[in-house]
CSV table of C-alpha atoms in Angstrom, one decimal:
chain,number,residue,atom,x,y,z
A,1,TYR,CA,7.9,13.4,7.9
A,2,GLN,CA,6.5,15.3,11.5
A,3,ARG,CA,9.1,17.7,10.9
A,4,ARG,CA,7.5,19.4,7.6
A,5,VAL,CA,4.1,20.7,8.7
A,6,HIS,CA,4.8,24.3,8.4
A,7,GLY,CA,7.4,26.6,6.5
A,8,GLY,CA,5.8,28.0,3.5
A,9,TRP,CA,6.6,24.9,1.2
A,10,PHE,CA,4.9,21.6,-0.1
A,11,ASP,CA,5.9,18.6,-1.5
A,12,ILE,CA,4.3,16.9,-4.5
A,13,MET,CA,4.5,13.2,-5.4
A,14,VAL,CA,3.8,12.4,-9.2
A,15,LYS,CA,3.4,8.8,-10.5
A,16,LEU,CA,4.8,8.6,-13.8
A,17,TYR,CA,2.5,7.2,-16.3
A,18,SER,CA,4.6,6.5,-19.9
A,19,LYS,CA,1.0,7.6,-21.8
A,20,GLY,CA,0.2,10.5,-19.1
A,21,LYS,CA,-0.2,14.3,-20.3
A,22,VAL,CA,1.4,15.6,-17.6
A,23,SER,CA,3.3,13.4,-15.2
A,24,PRO,CA,6.0,12.6,-18.5
A,25,VAL,CA,6.5,16.3,-18.4
A,26,ILE,CA,7.1,17.1,-14.7
A,27,HIS,CA,9.4,13.7,-14.6
A,28,ARG,CA,11.6,15.2,-16.7
A,29,LEU,CA,12.4,18.5,-14.8
A,30,LEU,CA,15.4,18.6,-13.6
A,31,ILE,CA,16.1,19.2,-9.5
A,32,GLY,CA,15.5,22.9,-8.7
A,33,SER,CA,13.3,23.8,-12.0
A,34,LYS,CA,10.4,25.6,-11.3
A,35,LEU,CA,7.0,24.2,-11.9
A,36,ALA,CA,3.8,26.9,-11.6
A,37,CYS,CA,1.2,25.7,-9.5
A,38,ARG,CA,-2.1,26.8,-7.4
A,39,GLY,CA,-3.9,26.3,-4.5
A,40,PRO,CA,-4.5,25.2,-2.0
A,41,LEU,CA,-8.1,24.9,-3.3
A,42,PRO,CA,-10.8,25.0,-0.8
A,43,GLY,CA,-11.6,21.3,0.1
A,44,PRO,CA,-14.2,19.3,1.8
A,45,LEU,CA,-12.3,18.8,4.9
A,46,VAL,CA,-10.6,20.9,7.4
A,47,TYR,CA,-8.5,19.3,10.2
A,48,THR,CA,-9.9,20.0,13.5
A,49,ARG,CA,-7.6,18.5,16.2
A,50,ASN,CA,-9.3,15.7,18.1
A,51,GLN,CA,-12.9,16.1,16.2
A,52,TYR,CA,-13.1,12.3,15.9
A,53,GLU,CA,-11.4,9.7,18.1
A,54,HIS,CA,-10.5,7.6,14.8
A,55,TYR,CA,-10.4,8.0,11.1
A,56,GLY,CA,-10.5,5.3,8.6
A,57,MET,CA,-9.1,6.2,5.3
A,58,LEU,CA,-10.0,4.6,2.0
A,59,ALA,CA,-7.1,4.7,-0.5
A,60,ALA,CA,-6.5,3.9,-3.7
A,61,GLY,CA,-3.3,4.5,-6.0
A,62,THR,CA,-2.6,8.1,-6.0
A,63,GLY,CA,-5.2,8.4,-4.0
A,64,VAL,CA,-2.8,8.1,-1.0
A,65,THR,CA,-1.8,11.7,-1.6
A,66,PRO,CA,-4.2,13.3,0.4
A,67,MET,CA,-4.4,10.6,3.0
A,68,ILE,CA,-0.2,11.4,3.7
A,69,GLN,CA,-0.7,14.8,4.2
A,70,MET,CA,-3.7,14.4,6.6
A,71,ILE,CA,-1.7,11.5,8.7
A,72,ARG,CA,1.3,13.8,8.2
A,73,ARG,CA,-0.6,17.0,10.1
A,74,MET,CA,-1.9,14.7,12.9
A,75,ILE,CA,1.2,12.8,13.8
A,76,ALA,CA,2.7,16.1,13.8
A,77,ASP,CA,0.5,17.4,16.4
A,78,HIS,CA,1.4,16.2,19.7
A,79,ALA,CA,-2.0,17.6,21.0
A,80,CYS,CA,-3.8,14.9,18.7
A,81,HIS,CA,-4.9,11.8,19.9
A,82,THR,CA,-7.3,10.5,17.0
A,83,LYS,CA,-6.4,7.1,15.5
A,84,ILE,CA,-5.6,6.2,12.0
A,85,THR,CA,-7.0,3.1,10.0
A,86,MET,CA,-5.6,3.3,6.2
A,87,LEU,CA,-6.7,0.6,3.8
A,88,PHE,CA,-4.3,1.6,0.9
A,89,PHE,CA,-5.2,-0.4,-2.6
A,90,ASN,CA,-2.6,-1.2,-5.5
A,91,HIS,CA,-3.0,-3.4,-8.2
A,92,ASN,CA,0.4,-5.1,-7.4
A,93,GLU,CA,3.4,-4.9,-4.8
A,94,ASP,CA,5.3,-2.4,-7.5
A,95,ASP,CA,2.5,0.3,-7.6
A,96,VAL,CA,2.7,0.9,-3.5
A,97,MET,CA,3.9,4.4,-3.4
A,98,MET,CA,5.7,5.7,-0.4
A,99,GLN,CA,5.4,2.2,1.7
A,100,PRO,CA,8.8,2.6,3.1
A,101,GLN,CA,7.7,6.4,4.4
A,102,LEU,CA,4.5,5.5,5.5
A,103,ASP,CA,6.0,2.0,7.5
A,104,LEU,CA,8.2,4.1,9.1
A,105,MET,CA,5.1,6.3,10.0
A,106,CYS,CA,3.7,2.9,11.5
A,107,SER,CA,6.3,2.3,13.5
A,108,ASP,CA,6.9,5.5,15.0
A,109,TRP,CA,3.2,5.5,16.0
A,110,PRO,CA,2.0,2.2,16.3
A,111,ASP,CA,-0.7,3.1,18.8
A,112,ARG,CA,-2.0,6.1,16.3
A,113,LEU,CA,-1.5,4.8,12.8
A,114,VAL,CA,-2.4,1.4,11.0
A,115,ILE,CA,-2.1,0.6,7.3
A,116,HIS,CA,-3.4,-2.4,5.5
A,117,TYR,CA,-2.0,-2.7,2.1
A,118,ILE,CA,-4.4,-4.7,0.0
A,119,LEU,CA,-3.4,-5.8,-3.7
A,120,THR,CA,-6.2,-6.3,-6.3
A,121,LYS,CA,-3.6,-8.3,-9.0
A,122,PRO,CA,-1.0,-9.4,-6.7
A,123,ARG,CA,2.1,-11.1,-8.2
A,124,ASN,CA,3.1,-12.8,-4.9
A,125,THR,CA,-0.6,-14.8,-4.2
A,126,SER,CA,0.4,-15.2,-0.6
A,127,HIS,CA,-0.1,-11.5,0.1
A,128,PRO,CA,-2.2,-11.7,3.1
A,129,LEU,CA,-4.9,-9.1,2.2
A,130,GLN,CA,-6.5,-9.5,-1.8
A,131,GLY,CA,-9.3,-8.2,-3.8
A,132,HIS,CA,-11.5,-5.1,-4.2
A,133,LEU,CA,-13.3,-2.9,-1.4
A,134,THR,CA,-16.4,-4.8,-0.1
A,135,TRP,CA,-18.6,-4.0,3.2
A,136,LYS,CA,-16.9,-7.3,4.7
A,137,MET,CA,-13.7,-5.8,4.5
A,138,LEU,CA,-14.1,-2.5,6.1
A,139,SER,CA,-16.3,-4.5,8.9
A,140,GLN,CA,-13.3,-6.9,9.4
A,141,LEU,CA,-10.4,-3.8,9.1
A,142,LEU,CA,-12.2,-0.7,10.4
A,143,PRO,CA,-13.6,0.0,13.5
A,144,SER,CA,-17.8,-0.4,13.9
A,145,PRO,CA,-19.9,2.7,12.7
A,146,SER,CA,-20.0,5.6,15.0
A,147,PRO,CA,-20.2,9.1,15.8
A,148,SER,CA,-16.7,9.2,16.6
A,149,LEU,CA,-15.3,7.7,13.5
A,150,HIS,CA,-15.0,9.6,10.1
A,151,VAL,CA,-13.7,7.8,6.8
A,152,LEU,CA,-12.1,9.6,3.9
A,153,ALA,CA,-11.8,8.1,0.7
A,154,CYS,CA,-9.6,9.0,-2.5
A,155,GLY,CA,-8.7,7.3,-5.6
A,156,PRO,CA,-9.9,6.9,-9.0
A,157,SER,CA,-14.1,7.5,-9.9
A,158,GLY,CA,-14.6,3.5,-10.1
A,159,PHE,CA,-13.4,3.3,-6.5
A,160,ILE,CA,-15.2,6.3,-5.6
A,161,ASP,CA,-18.4,4.3,-6.5
A,162,ALA,CA,-17.3,1.1,-4.6
A,163,CYS,CA,-16.3,3.1,-1.5
A,164,LYS,CA,-19.9,4.9,-1.4
A,165,GLN,CA,-21.6,1.4,-1.8
A,166,GLU,CA,-19.6,-0.3,0.3
A,167,LEU,CA,-19.7,2.0,3.6
A,168,THR,CA,-23.4,2.0,2.8
A,169,ASP,CA,-23.7,-1.5,3.2
A,170,ALA,CA,-21.5,-1.6,6.1
A,171,GLY,CA,-23.9,0.7,7.8
A,172,PHE,CA,-21.7,3.8,7.9
A,173,GLU,CA,-24.2,7.0,7.0
A,174,PRO,CA,-23.2,9.7,4.4
A,175,THR,CA,-22.3,12.0,7.4
A,176,MET,CA,-19.8,9.6,8.5
A,177,TRP,CA,-17.5,10.0,5.4
A,178,THR,CA,-16.0,12.5,3.3
A,179,ILE,CA,-15.1,11.8,-0.7
A,180,PHE,CA,-11.7,14.0,-2.0
A,181,GLU,CA,-13.1,14.0,-6.0
A,182,GLY,CA,-11.2,15.5,-8.7
């Protein structure tokens, strides 16, 4: 993961939705097939080394995709000392994408990267973190609001709405977060 930062190519991650319009088509492609893409599109965030002491990341489902890109970029930059705490929300254990890779990154960078897996409908009811995003959860799992902490959020529209409300309720000013919508 840390070796794949530059080089003129990129990875894509597509979750298969059986009733989806695009994901079934992509999943039927054979390795080596061509897929027309456009981008990168201008986004709300430009990575600047050590701009913040800590990034909090709130991701739901496929909203983990831009978070993984940021994590890879930051941990590959050996001059970057920014810490990262991600709260990764999914319905159940089977929905967690890239968990082995994320766990490997956490074990390789234990002083810089912590990921909390939070399930809203766990199959195993003893899973330690369950439920929807709340201000209390934010206050327990992220550092306190400050100018040295910036929060990134990405996920479905209902999750984004909850992020905005719960971040506000937890004391974060709108300038302390960036929302990836699309």
